[in-house]
């Protein structure tokens, strides 16, 4: 065993092979500890002290400046410790370390599952409303509905089981294989370090620790989502004829249009009724305002149906009706095919032509949805005339004594004696026409696009639905952590105007540090995690004013787009920028950088494949670059100039890119650079391994000590000692008989739970395994004699 430190800076051997200090993982970092009495513990190494001064489970009594009352909506059971370390100028800095559980571990999954059930029930009803289909398609529909009903029942059962959970507010690692807790993240905790330096401004550093979002119950025998989705799509594209192939982009587009229909139709109807109400009150200003809102929503409605996919889906559904031609069903055109010349046949996946029927008018759809726009134009023109006449009437009445009176007869001819009835009477039939046209468009579009979704479900039904379930599980775990991190970051930075401006103009960077190996089951975990974090791009946040005592976030949306409503007290809400108060959606940019650091990663690098890790890091580096470009473009120039003076972010990005390209083994420099970039860009930091225990705790403590050294002038001779102090089991109050808490002296006992035997050797021969067992037994007997 070589002397020095491991990847996380933990001392291996020195001074005759003895380990200086303790390197056991602190259970505070694991998030699985029991409340204990207050301990006063000091670590004395060669006459110099770095101390844990105080430990408690009621942090409010320790620091009156904490903002925990504002975070009670998400945090629970806080545990804190106070440290004291020397600085480079021989002063003392005080460090307050805090760990808190999050009740969102269960709240967000329950909200999400409820949305899934609602969405799936709506989809099943739409499939039933497709109308008459030919026997082939009707049998497919019945089969799909049977399996989808079973999936809804499963989700309902899971929601019922989650509602019964009343114990711990987090899911421990021992429960990661329980089916009823699949949607719940593992060990979701806040790790907070508050630093008080003698000459520097107090600082706060937060890291959210959570187990890697993955479907542990389903297992990883066939890989994770990244591989499974690619394989599924390849097989679906190349399968024989049973259905019509729609690309994932077209399927997602169909879901988006359906969602827009369901949202916009009731909004348009509401604004149309408000317009009539304004007309009945004969209020010109109110009429203008209602017309503006109606026009905006109707234009969005009309624009949603300009996609070629809708027209192609209508023709596909026509061929699936009884009596339709089924031999050559239509294949959807991609968005790029809209620019193809009309006289050239489109490129099809499996069919060589789109059937044309003498009784099918392909231009009928254009006329139907165009009628909505024409109806709106008639309403706009009528409202303009009514307001103009009313204005002339007022002018004529006010200036009748000075005018010639020649225009009076014409005004009397053009306006009735009952103006309120006239406005309402003229607009009411136009509104009815708009609603009728819109209803016809909605009916046809819903059926055609639901038929598109039927094609996705019709292929390999069990596999398709199981992939959906797996993706929902992984996304639920990732979303719970994201919402927790967003709320904590928001409350921490509410009084930072630059952060609030960045929030609504650029968005928020969310950086995940992965410590999974690319070996065995952890490959599947990493594949799940990569897809789950990527899916977080579908999430947006909206901040609203809390109207009641219920401060928990509310989730709305569908699988392709979710909005998380975060509530703030009135006093805090009023201090926000106008754009945020008006309901602007706040977007997030999730990125993942993974570096395996355990023994399994050593095997993967020597005998396996690390291409998955390399591709993930490269893809996400490009996302960070994209975010940085948007940040530099949209933030104010005066802030950018000051920001560039304080931070060499371009140099950090170049350094990160070089390290990713270097393909160095266990290159933890990637993690440190990515974390630094995230902090300088006001992002949210996550650290993940399989269970958010050993590797995660080692990484967090190393990051904390590195921050103390680089940002707060921790004495260079005390870096390793501070690291030992924050990691040691003695910080839990578990002193052995040979330790003297009064003097603060600790013996140089070797840790009993760590035997650094190379795993690779044990895999070579069964004889070495026997030798290892004998040596381990001998060490244990020697210790307890």
XYZ file of C-alpha atoms in Angstrom:
785
model
C 0.000 0.000 0.000
C 1.423 3.335 -1.039
C 1.844 6.194 1.350
C -0.108 9.419 0.887
C -3.794 9.971 0.336
C -6.599 8.356 -1.629
C -8.838 10.028 -4.218
C -10.681 11.930 -1.479
C -7.601 13.068 0.420
C -8.000 10.495 3.192
C -4.605 9.628 4.774
C -3.682 6.032 4.137
C -0.371 5.443 5.943
C 2.381 7.502 7.545
C 4.875 7.260 10.397
C 5.576 3.581 10.338
C 2.360 2.538 8.666
C 0.009 3.890 11.342
C -3.115 5.740 10.290
C -3.188 9.223 11.779
C -6.704 9.996 12.994
C -9.880 8.143 12.110
C -11.255 7.770 8.596
C -14.553 6.105 9.318
C -17.481 7.737 7.561
C -19.498 10.104 9.732
C -23.060 8.918 10.139
C -24.170 12.517 10.053
C -23.357 12.417 6.356
C -25.275 9.191 5.916
C -28.435 10.691 7.282
C -29.160 7.617 9.388
C -28.334 8.655 12.953
C -30.076 8.727 16.258
C -30.424 11.815 18.407
C -27.885 11.803 21.204
C -26.710 13.900 24.061
C -24.495 16.907 23.638
C -20.839 16.016 23.279
C -17.709 18.119 23.888
C -14.954 16.460 21.890
C -11.510 17.632 20.905
C -9.037 16.047 18.544
C -5.413 16.668 19.547
C -2.782 15.766 17.027
C 0.845 16.510 17.995
C -0.272 19.154 20.469
C -2.413 21.135 18.003
C -6.172 21.087 18.272
C -9.031 21.072 15.822
C -12.208 20.632 17.774
C -15.820 19.670 17.582
C -16.981 22.242 20.106
C -20.668 21.424 20.312
C -23.298 19.001 19.012
C -27.041 19.383 19.258
C -30.362 18.513 17.609
C -31.955 21.945 18.069
C -30.025 24.301 15.774
C -32.265 27.270 16.499
C -30.807 27.421 19.998
C -27.301 27.621 18.612
C -27.674 30.317 15.989
C -30.346 32.935 15.975
C -29.455 33.925 12.406
C -30.575 30.673 10.860
C -33.433 30.852 8.392
C -34.920 27.515 9.398
C -38.386 28.991 10.124
C -38.666 29.842 6.407
C -37.642 26.319 5.435
C -39.989 24.390 7.689
C -42.005 23.534 4.587
C -39.254 21.239 3.362
C -36.827 20.511 6.217
C -37.220 18.339 9.288
C -35.145 16.895 12.150
C -32.086 19.146 11.807
C -28.853 18.063 13.512
C -25.908 20.442 13.784
C -22.293 20.452 14.959
C -19.954 23.356 15.654
C -16.233 23.197 14.818
C -13.308 25.531 15.397
C -10.297 25.499 13.079
C -7.221 27.781 12.841
C -6.708 30.121 9.897
C -3.471 30.917 8.113
C -2.985 34.029 10.276
C -3.401 31.984 13.484
C -6.957 33.179 14.125
C -9.926 30.897 14.667
C -12.762 30.278 12.249
C -16.060 28.804 13.425
C -17.897 26.266 11.302
C -21.479 25.209 11.803
C -22.354 21.970 10.038
C -25.984 20.986 9.726
C -27.876 18.053 8.297
C -31.653 18.053 7.738
C -34.143 15.597 6.325
C -36.746 16.695 3.776
C -40.436 15.898 3.941
C -40.547 16.338 0.162
C -39.104 12.827 -0.104
C -42.663 11.541 0.127
C -44.737 14.600 -0.777
C -43.447 15.050 -4.349
C -43.767 11.344 -5.345
C -47.375 11.321 -4.120
C -48.155 14.474 -6.102
C -46.487 13.040 -9.189
C -48.236 9.666 -9.008
C -51.594 11.442 -8.677
C -50.830 13.346 -11.901
C -49.828 10.113 -13.657
C -53.123 8.492 -12.672
C -55.106 11.488 -13.893
C -53.175 11.642 -17.174
C -53.501 7.907 -17.842
C -57.229 7.853 -17.073
C -57.714 10.749 -19.490
C -55.680 8.953 -22.177
C -57.684 5.755 -21.718
C -60.929 7.677 -22.121
C -59.613 9.317 -25.281
C -58.777 5.883 -26.692
C -62.335 4.776 -26.008
C -63.635 7.921 -27.729
C -61.793 7.176 -30.977
C -65.024 5.812 -32.430
C -65.411 2.889 -34.791
C -62.195 1.291 -36.029
C -61.522 -1.598 -38.365
C -61.130 -5.006 -36.642
C -57.324 -4.849 -36.712
C -57.122 -1.477 -34.983
C -60.043 -2.211 -32.679
C -58.323 -5.331 -31.346
C -55.133 -3.345 -30.778
C -57.104 -0.705 -28.906
C -58.773 -3.277 -26.649
C -55.412 -4.851 -25.858
C -53.867 -1.466 -25.074
C -56.764 -0.469 -22.831
C -56.501 -3.713 -20.869
C -52.826 -3.167 -20.096
C -53.254 0.564 -19.434
C -56.049 -0.119 -16.944
C -53.739 -2.525 -15.139
C -51.030 0.166 -15.028
C -53.452 2.694 -13.543
C -54.464 0.177 -10.883
C -50.788 -0.370 -10.024
C -50.204 3.377 -9.632
C -53.287 3.670 -7.436
C -52.016 0.846 -5.205
C -48.591 2.488 -4.890
C -50.202 5.822 -3.981
C -52.308 4.109 -1.333
C -49.230 2.484 0.207
C -47.296 5.759 0.205
C -50.180 7.511 1.935
C -49.856 5.031 4.787
C -46.208 5.976 5.446
C -46.126 8.013 8.635
C -42.706 7.182 10.069
C -39.392 8.559 8.865
C -39.363 11.526 6.492
C -36.692 9.913 4.310
C -36.127 6.522 2.730
C -33.113 4.705 4.133
C -30.756 2.713 1.947
C -32.008 -0.558 3.420
C -35.423 0.180 1.867
C -34.235 0.847 -1.673
C -35.495 -2.547 -2.856
C -39.048 -2.140 -1.517
C -41.666 -1.945 -4.255
C -44.011 0.364 -2.329
C -41.189 2.937 -1.985
C -39.904 2.794 -5.566
C -40.847 6.401 -6.304
C -39.175 7.791 -3.165
C -35.558 9.055 -3.319
C -32.939 7.400 -1.113
C -31.448 9.364 1.801
C -32.487 12.821 0.619
C -30.790 15.338 2.945
C -29.477 18.858 3.089
C -25.806 19.170 4.084
C -25.157 22.782 5.095
C -21.895 24.385 6.192
C -21.963 27.897 7.635
C -18.560 29.572 8.044
C -17.738 32.514 10.291
C -14.236 33.841 9.553
C -12.490 36.586 11.535
C -11.667 38.746 8.506
C -14.014 37.456 5.792
C -17.739 37.691 5.249
C -19.822 34.852 6.667
C -20.704 32.296 4.026
C -23.180 29.471 3.534
C -22.539 26.340 1.464
C -25.300 23.837 0.704
C -25.045 20.401 -0.875
C -28.066 18.150 -1.381
C -27.123 14.504 -0.893
C -29.319 11.764 -2.326
C -29.012 8.238 -3.624
C -28.707 7.917 -7.386
C -32.183 8.085 -8.998
C -32.630 4.518 -10.227
C -35.191 1.695 -10.351
C -33.551 -0.549 -7.746
C -36.568 -2.829 -7.323
C -36.744 -3.609 -11.045
C -33.032 -4.342 -11.138
C -30.353 -3.794 -13.741
C -29.997 -7.186 -15.390
C -30.758 -5.705 -18.828
C -29.158 -2.327 -18.166
C -30.679 1.038 -17.330
C -32.962 3.489 -19.092
C -30.347 4.880 -21.456
C -29.711 1.467 -22.994
C -33.287 0.181 -22.724
C -34.829 3.204 -24.444
C -32.322 3.057 -27.303
C -32.914 -0.670 -27.790
C -36.689 -0.247 -27.648
C -36.704 2.521 -30.238
C -34.389 0.599 -32.578
C -36.544 -2.528 -32.438
C -39.716 -0.502 -32.860
C -38.347 1.249 -35.927
C -37.256 -1.976 -37.593
C -40.193 -4.198 -36.686
C -42.527 -5.734 -39.250
C -45.859 -4.149 -40.094
C -48.333 -4.185 -37.217
C -48.799 -0.471 -36.690
C -47.771 2.911 -38.089
C -44.357 4.091 -36.971
C -44.109 7.544 -35.444
C -40.755 8.835 -34.301
C -40.294 9.773 -30.620
C -40.298 13.431 -31.691
C -43.665 13.025 -33.429
C -45.110 11.149 -30.475
C -43.920 13.847 -28.092
C -45.388 16.474 -30.448
C -48.753 14.695 -30.390
C -48.745 14.708 -26.579
C -47.825 18.396 -26.573
C -50.634 19.367 -28.957
C -53.158 17.315 -26.968
C -52.025 19.022 -23.794
C -52.329 22.455 -25.423
C -55.842 21.600 -26.579
C -56.921 20.578 -23.099
C -55.459 23.757 -21.602
C -56.461 26.305 -24.238
C -60.041 25.241 -24.998
C -61.449 26.017 -21.520
C -59.360 29.207 -21.352
C -60.762 30.446 -24.663
C -64.306 29.634 -23.550
C -63.739 31.558 -20.291
C -62.327 34.627 -22.067
C -65.190 34.521 -24.569
C -67.718 34.598 -21.716
C -65.816 37.480 -20.110
C -66.033 39.348 -23.426
C -69.794 38.898 -23.472
C -69.988 40.032 -19.878
C -68.048 43.184 -20.741
C -70.400 43.764 -23.675
C -73.471 43.447 -21.457
C -71.974 46.049 -19.096
C -71.189 48.329 -22.039
C -67.628 48.833 -20.746
C -65.241 49.789 -23.542
C -62.055 49.361 -21.477
C -63.151 45.993 -20.152
C -64.149 44.942 -23.671
C -60.689 45.799 -25.010
C -58.963 43.902 -22.203
C -61.123 40.801 -22.657
C -60.624 40.873 -26.426
C -56.849 41.054 -26.007
C -56.797 37.941 -23.801
C -59.192 36.094 -26.112
C -57.077 36.936 -29.158
C -53.836 35.770 -27.532
C -55.240 32.395 -26.475
C -57.071 31.800 -29.767
C -53.946 32.556 -31.809
C -52.009 30.030 -29.721
C -54.824 27.539 -30.324
C -54.740 28.024 -34.099
C -50.933 27.904 -34.199
C -50.922 24.517 -32.437
C -52.579 22.864 -35.456
C -50.225 24.123 -38.146
C -47.987 21.090 -37.708
C -47.946 18.574 -40.545
C -48.345 15.805 -37.983
C -52.034 16.648 -37.417
C -52.867 16.412 -41.116
C -50.959 13.133 -41.440
C -52.664 11.706 -38.354
C -56.115 12.606 -39.716
C -55.390 10.683 -42.902
C -54.039 7.740 -40.869
C -57.197 7.639 -38.783
C -59.328 7.789 -41.921
C -57.670 4.646 -43.271
C -58.239 2.894 -39.910
C -62.002 3.405 -40.015
C -64.206 0.478 -41.110
C -63.968 0.212 -44.871
C -60.710 2.158 -45.003
C -57.699 0.837 -46.915
C -55.413 -0.883 -44.400
C -52.772 -2.363 -46.687
C -50.768 0.831 -46.902
C -51.464 3.037 -43.904
C -49.986 6.520 -43.954
C -46.628 7.246 -42.448
C -46.205 10.537 -40.625
C -43.960 13.194 -42.077
C -41.212 14.647 -39.980
C -41.172 18.383 -39.422
C -38.517 18.773 -42.091
C -40.807 17.229 -44.709
C -43.026 20.293 -44.647
C -40.488 22.074 -46.831
C -40.423 19.292 -49.444
C -41.879 20.100 -52.876
C -45.486 18.988 -53.206
C -44.851 17.056 -56.408
C -42.244 14.808 -54.773
C -43.396 11.776 -52.735
C -42.374 11.976 -49.064
C -39.772 9.594 -47.681
C -41.606 6.906 -45.704
C -40.321 4.535 -43.020
C -42.070 1.390 -44.210
C -44.880 2.350 -46.585
C -44.160 3.471 -50.120
C -47.087 5.865 -50.512
C -49.913 7.625 -48.718
C -53.303 6.354 -49.892
C -55.534 8.854 -51.577
C -59.278 8.448 -51.569
C -61.757 10.127 -53.837
C -64.100 10.672 -50.892
C -61.404 12.166 -48.605
C -60.752 15.871 -48.937
C -57.249 16.563 -47.669
C -57.902 20.313 -47.637
C -60.949 19.976 -45.426
C -58.837 20.094 -42.261
C -57.211 23.359 -43.354
C -60.639 24.897 -43.800
C -61.860 23.620 -40.426
C -59.065 25.016 -38.278
C -58.811 28.183 -40.392
C -62.464 28.906 -39.523
C -61.391 29.453 -35.919
C -59.084 32.267 -36.996
C -61.752 33.756 -39.267
C -64.271 33.711 -36.430
C -61.803 35.536 -34.208
C -61.196 38.148 -36.918
C -64.943 38.787 -37.158
C -65.132 39.300 -33.393
C -62.169 41.700 -33.453
C -63.669 43.718 -36.316
C -67.071 43.910 -34.595
C -65.568 45.027 -31.278
C -63.534 47.724 -33.030
C -66.674 49.053 -34.760
C -68.690 49.043 -31.542
C -66.011 50.946 -29.642
C -65.522 53.395 -32.499
C -69.262 54.102 -32.695
C -69.439 54.543 -28.944
C -66.559 57.016 -29.086
C -68.257 58.996 -31.870
C -71.501 58.954 -29.950
C -69.832 60.442 -26.856
C -68.115 63.095 -28.940
C -71.363 63.955 -30.661
C -73.215 64.230 -27.364
C -70.559 66.359 -25.695
C -70.132 68.766 -28.612
C -73.700 69.010 -29.930
C -73.980 72.706 -29.003
C -70.995 73.683 -31.138
C -71.448 71.286 -34.081
C -73.592 71.898 -37.140
C -75.783 68.922 -36.280
C -75.414 67.399 -39.757
C -73.790 64.227 -38.357
C -76.453 63.594 -35.746
C -78.874 61.704 -37.991
C -76.159 59.307 -39.177
C -75.147 58.487 -35.600
C -78.735 57.857 -34.644
C -79.115 55.510 -37.575
C -76.014 53.483 -36.691
C -76.618 52.909 -33.003
C -79.708 51.609 -31.252
C -81.478 53.196 -28.355
C -80.339 50.327 -26.093
C -76.546 50.198 -26.464
C -76.033 47.451 -23.847
C -78.366 45.057 -25.655
C -76.848 46.020 -28.994
C -73.258 45.154 -27.962
C -74.225 41.852 -26.437
C -76.624 41.027 -29.242
C -74.054 41.618 -31.959
C -71.241 39.701 -30.247
C -73.202 36.721 -28.922
C -73.743 34.940 -32.286
C -70.089 35.496 -33.203
C -68.935 33.949 -29.921
C -71.211 30.949 -30.507
C -69.700 30.516 -33.977
C -66.179 30.642 -32.530
C -67.027 27.987 -29.944
C -68.631 25.737 -32.558
C -65.632 25.986 -34.888
C -63.285 25.356 -32.001
C -65.315 22.341 -30.879
C -65.102 20.773 -34.331
C -61.324 21.319 -34.445
C -60.857 19.837 -30.977
C -62.951 16.784 -31.783
C -61.030 15.921 -34.947
C -57.573 16.761 -33.588
C -58.046 14.813 -30.367
C -59.091 11.682 -32.191
C -56.284 11.841 -34.750
C -53.546 12.528 -32.203
C -54.870 9.888 -29.833
C -54.535 7.481 -32.741
C -50.858 8.482 -32.919
C -50.412 7.584 -29.255
C -52.135 4.267 -29.887
C -49.306 3.347 -32.259
C -46.684 3.875 -29.550
C -48.565 1.708 -27.078
C -49.515 -0.960 -29.611
C -45.933 -2.111 -30.096
C -44.634 -4.515 -27.457
C -47.210 -3.542 -24.879
C -45.650 -4.959 -21.704
C -42.194 -3.625 -22.553
C -43.521 -0.170 -23.478
C -45.493 0.227 -20.269
C -42.683 -1.161 -18.101
C -40.304 1.374 -19.634
C -42.827 4.102 -18.848
C -43.049 2.847 -15.272
C -39.270 2.731 -14.898
C -38.888 6.225 -16.283
C -41.609 7.532 -13.967
C -39.854 5.957 -10.970
C -36.471 7.467 -11.799
C -37.969 10.853 -12.628
C -39.911 10.915 -9.352
C -36.744 10.404 -7.316
C -34.888 13.079 -9.281
C -37.776 15.553 -9.085
C -38.117 15.261 -5.302
C -34.468 16.230 -4.895
C -34.735 19.069 -7.418
C -37.769 20.649 -5.736
C -36.060 20.393 -2.347
C -32.883 22.012 -3.700
C -34.782 24.775 -5.515
C -36.775 25.805 -2.442
C -33.675 25.815 -0.227
C -31.734 27.875 -2.780
C -34.629 30.305 -3.179
C -34.984 30.922 0.564
C -31.222 31.255 0.981
C -30.884 33.824 -1.824
C -34.126 35.804 -1.505
C -32.253 38.977 -0.610
C -29.766 38.704 -3.483
C -31.096 40.858 -6.372
C -28.557 39.467 -8.842
C -29.669 35.910 -8.108
C -33.347 36.812 -8.562
C -32.561 38.527 -11.859
C -30.572 35.512 -13.003
C -33.444 33.264 -11.957
C -36.006 34.815 -14.295
C -33.733 35.905 -17.159
C -31.416 32.903 -17.473
C -32.627 30.089 -15.246
C -30.911 27.998 -12.621
C -27.981 25.620 -13.115
C -28.420 22.318 -11.258
C -25.230 20.277 -11.047
C -25.229 16.612 -10.060
C -21.993 15.000 -8.950
C -22.177 11.265 -9.567
C -19.810 8.792 -7.898
C -21.112 5.611 -9.515
C -18.741 3.124 -11.073
C -19.138 1.817 -14.616
C -19.088 -1.770 -13.425
C -21.813 -4.366 -12.809
C -25.185 -3.067 -11.550
C -23.921 0.476 -11.152
C -23.754 0.791 -14.941
C -27.534 0.381 -14.994
C -27.882 2.846 -12.122
C -25.825 5.404 -14.020
C -27.922 4.870 -17.160
C -31.102 5.407 -15.131
C -29.636 8.457 -13.431
C -28.527 10.060 -16.707
C -32.031 9.812 -18.206
C -33.755 10.912 -14.996
C -31.617 14.036 -14.664
C -32.012 14.829 -18.350
C -35.816 14.574 -17.946
C -35.674 17.355 -15.348
C -35.412 19.798 -18.254
C -39.159 19.288 -18.619
C -39.686 20.962 -15.222
C -40.340 24.662 -14.664
C -41.048 26.536 -11.441
C -43.542 29.260 -10.648
C -43.524 31.294 -7.433
C -46.881 32.304 -5.967
C -48.108 34.026 -2.848
C -49.193 31.668 -0.085
C -52.893 32.131 0.628
C -53.055 29.676 3.524
C -50.850 27.925 6.052
C -50.172 25.105 3.577
C -46.720 25.967 2.218
C -46.022 22.679 0.438
C -45.269 22.961 -3.289
C -47.977 22.021 -5.775
C -47.254 20.015 -8.934
C -49.200 20.358 -12.194
C -48.721 19.220 -15.784
C -48.100 16.001 -17.673
C -45.218 13.683 -18.470
C -43.779 15.997 -21.101
C -44.019 19.192 -19.056
C -44.405 19.876 -15.328
C -44.793 23.106 -13.384
C -43.908 23.246 -9.680
C -45.706 25.999 -7.792
C -43.608 27.243 -4.865
C -45.423 29.330 -2.260
C -43.949 32.280 -0.382
C -45.393 34.391 2.438
C -46.864 37.711 1.334
C -44.034 39.812 2.754
C -41.396 37.844 0.866
C -43.467 37.551 -2.293
C -43.827 41.321 -2.567
C -40.045 41.745 -2.578
C -39.636 39.633 -5.724
C -39.060 41.111 -9.209
C -42.210 41.941 -11.168
C -41.617 39.210 -13.749
C -41.598 36.512 -11.074
C -44.653 37.933 -9.311
C -46.562 37.928 -12.599
C -46.077 34.161 -12.855
C -43.178 33.845 -15.285
C -41.964 30.267 -15.493
C -38.476 29.731 -14.082
C -36.412 27.102 -15.892
C -33.634 24.820 -14.704
C -30.583 23.434 -16.509
C -29.674 20.051 -14.980
C -26.212 18.613 -15.708
C -24.492 15.438 -14.524
C -20.783 14.753 -14.161
C -19.817 11.277 -13.018
C -16.463 9.913 -11.835
C -16.329 6.426 -10.368
C -13.945 6.260 -7.423
C -14.373 2.885 -5.704
C -12.699 -0.485 -6.202
C -15.229 -1.504 -8.840
C -14.215 1.469 -10.958
C -10.614 0.223 -10.827
C -11.789 -3.059 -12.339
C -13.871 -1.213 -14.949
C -10.930 0.924 -16.054
C -8.538 -2.005 -16.310
C -10.804 -4.767 -17.618
C -14.083 -3.103 -18.598
C -15.519 -0.111 -20.417
C -15.763 3.512 -19.250
C -17.230 4.942 -22.457
C -20.604 5.560 -20.773
C -19.023 7.853 -18.194
C -16.972 9.651 -20.848
C -19.973 10.290 -23.100
C -22.123 11.536 -20.189
C -19.416 13.954 -19.064
C -18.857 15.267 -22.583
C -22.581 15.751 -23.274
C -23.139 17.613 -20.026
C -20.066 19.794 -20.480
C -21.678 21.077 -23.657
C -24.821 21.875 -21.651
C -22.776 23.845 -19.117
C -21.165 25.783 -21.954
C -24.612 26.539 -23.366
C -25.801 27.810 -19.988
C -22.694 29.956 -19.591
C -23.292 31.520 -23.020
C -26.905 32.355 -22.113
C -25.726 33.758 -18.773
C -23.174 36.058 -20.403
C -25.682 37.153 -23.028
C -28.715 37.932 -20.860
C -27.284 39.277 -17.621
C -26.720 43.092 -17.448
C -23.354 44.332 -18.805
C -22.367 46.059 -15.554
C -22.934 42.871 -13.604
C -21.053 40.802 -16.195
C -18.007 43.052 -16.047
C -17.898 42.820 -12.248
C -18.523 39.078 -12.435
C -15.638 38.523 -14.852
C -13.291 40.482 -12.591
C -14.177 38.266 -9.625
C -14.334 34.916 -11.415
C -12.260 33.343 -14.168
C -15.121 31.161 -15.296
C -13.836 30.839 -18.850
C -10.579 29.414 -17.523
C -12.450 26.959 -15.301
C -14.538 25.782 -18.254
C -11.435 25.281 -20.393
C -9.769 23.363 -17.573
C -12.863 21.192 -17.145
C -12.939 20.443 -20.869
C -9.273 19.463 -20.854
C -9.787 17.095 -17.940
C -12.768 15.460 -19.634
C -10.783 14.992 -22.824
C -7.743 13.664 -20.932
C -9.556 10.434 -19.981
C -7.473 10.089 -16.859
C -8.347 7.309 -14.429
C -10.477 8.387 -11.463
C -10.043 12.016 -12.409
C -11.689 13.710 -9.413
C -10.504 17.062 -10.793
C -13.633 16.896 -12.977
C -15.842 16.845 -9.900
C -14.048 19.715 -8.174
C -14.071 21.916 -11.270
C -17.751 21.231 -11.991
C -18.668 21.985 -8.360
C -16.691 25.242 -8.411
C -18.344 26.364 -11.657
C -21.754 25.574 -10.223
C -21.151 27.590 -7.062
C -19.831 30.596 -8.995
C -22.940 30.502 -11.204
C -25.280 30.435 -8.179
C -26.351 26.881 -8.967
C -27.694 24.013 -6.879
C -25.230 21.298 -5.891
C -26.098 17.599 -5.618
C -23.812 14.714 -4.666
C -24.961 11.169 -5.366
C -23.729 7.618 -5.117
C -25.658 4.369 -4.856
C -27.118 5.069 -1.403
C -25.788 8.545 -0.488
C -23.675 7.152 2.325
C -19.995 6.205 2.164
C -18.782 7.723 -1.099
C -21.141 10.671 -0.814
C -20.040 11.522 2.729
C -16.349 11.286 1.795
C -16.913 13.619 -1.148
C -18.931 16.162 0.840
C -16.412 16.390 3.680
C -13.547 16.770 1.221
C -15.420 19.522 -0.615
C -16.148 21.325 2.644
C -12.525 21.241 3.764
C -11.371 22.343 0.312
C -13.706 25.347 0.529
C -12.322 26.211 3.979
C -8.789 26.076 2.577
C -9.411 27.918 -0.699
C -12.044 30.469 0.359
C -11.557 30.966 4.111
C -7.796 30.624 4.683
C -7.783 27.367 6.629
C -4.236 26.810 7.936
C -2.404 24.620 5.436
C -1.081 22.326 8.159
C -4.610 21.628 9.375
C -6.300 20.522 6.157
C -5.889 16.788 6.770
C -6.613 17.204 10.466
C -9.805 19.118 9.768
C -10.784 16.415 7.295
C -10.141 13.724 9.920
C -12.134 15.652 12.503
C -15.198 16.042 10.245
C -15.043 12.396 9.151
C -14.099 10.689 12.394
C -16.452 8.501 14.358
C -15.551 10.521 17.442
C -17.710 13.319 16.066
C -20.603 11.022 16.868
C -19.700 10.739 20.544
C -18.643 7.094 20.149
C -15.445 7.322 22.170
C -13.603 4.112 22.973
C -12.202 3.237 26.379
C -8.695 4.306 25.341
C -9.861 7.851 24.497
C -9.737 10.598 27.113
C -12.495 13.170 26.499
C -11.243 15.360 29.332
C -7.823 15.980 27.781
C -8.981 15.601 24.221
C -6.288 13.024 23.438
C -7.103 10.189 21.084
C -5.037 7.080 20.547
C -3.889 6.015 17.143
C -6.252 3.070 16.896
C -6.770 1.723 13.450
C -10.361 1.657 12.235
C -11.990 -1.704 12.718
C -14.449 -1.435 9.852
C -11.956 -0.847 7.042
C -9.695 -3.555 5.652
C -7.958 -2.305 2.534
C -7.493 -5.564 0.682
C -7.538 -5.231 -3.063
C -10.763 -6.777 -4.324
C -9.228 -7.619 -7.687
C -6.878 -10.160 -6.035
C -9.764 -11.896 -4.319
C -11.371 -12.478 -7.691
C -8.315 -14.287 -9.018
C -8.394 -17.377 -6.835
C -10.614 -18.964 -4.235
C -7.469 -19.747 -2.201
C -6.819 -16.031 -1.717
C -10.396 -15.619 -0.498
C -9.764 -18.207 2.202
C -6.540 -16.450 3.214
C -8.427 -13.140 3.415
C -11.068 -14.642 5.696
C -8.402 -16.114 7.997
C -6.510 -12.817 8.224
C -9.672 -10.872 8.944
C -10.638 -13.283 11.717
C -7.157 -13.044 13.210
C -7.318 -9.241 13.245
C -10.655 -9.271 14.993
C -9.487 -11.764 17.626
C -6.336 -9.742 18.277
C -8.371 -6.579 18.811
C -10.809 -8.021 21.332
C -8.252 -9.994 23.383
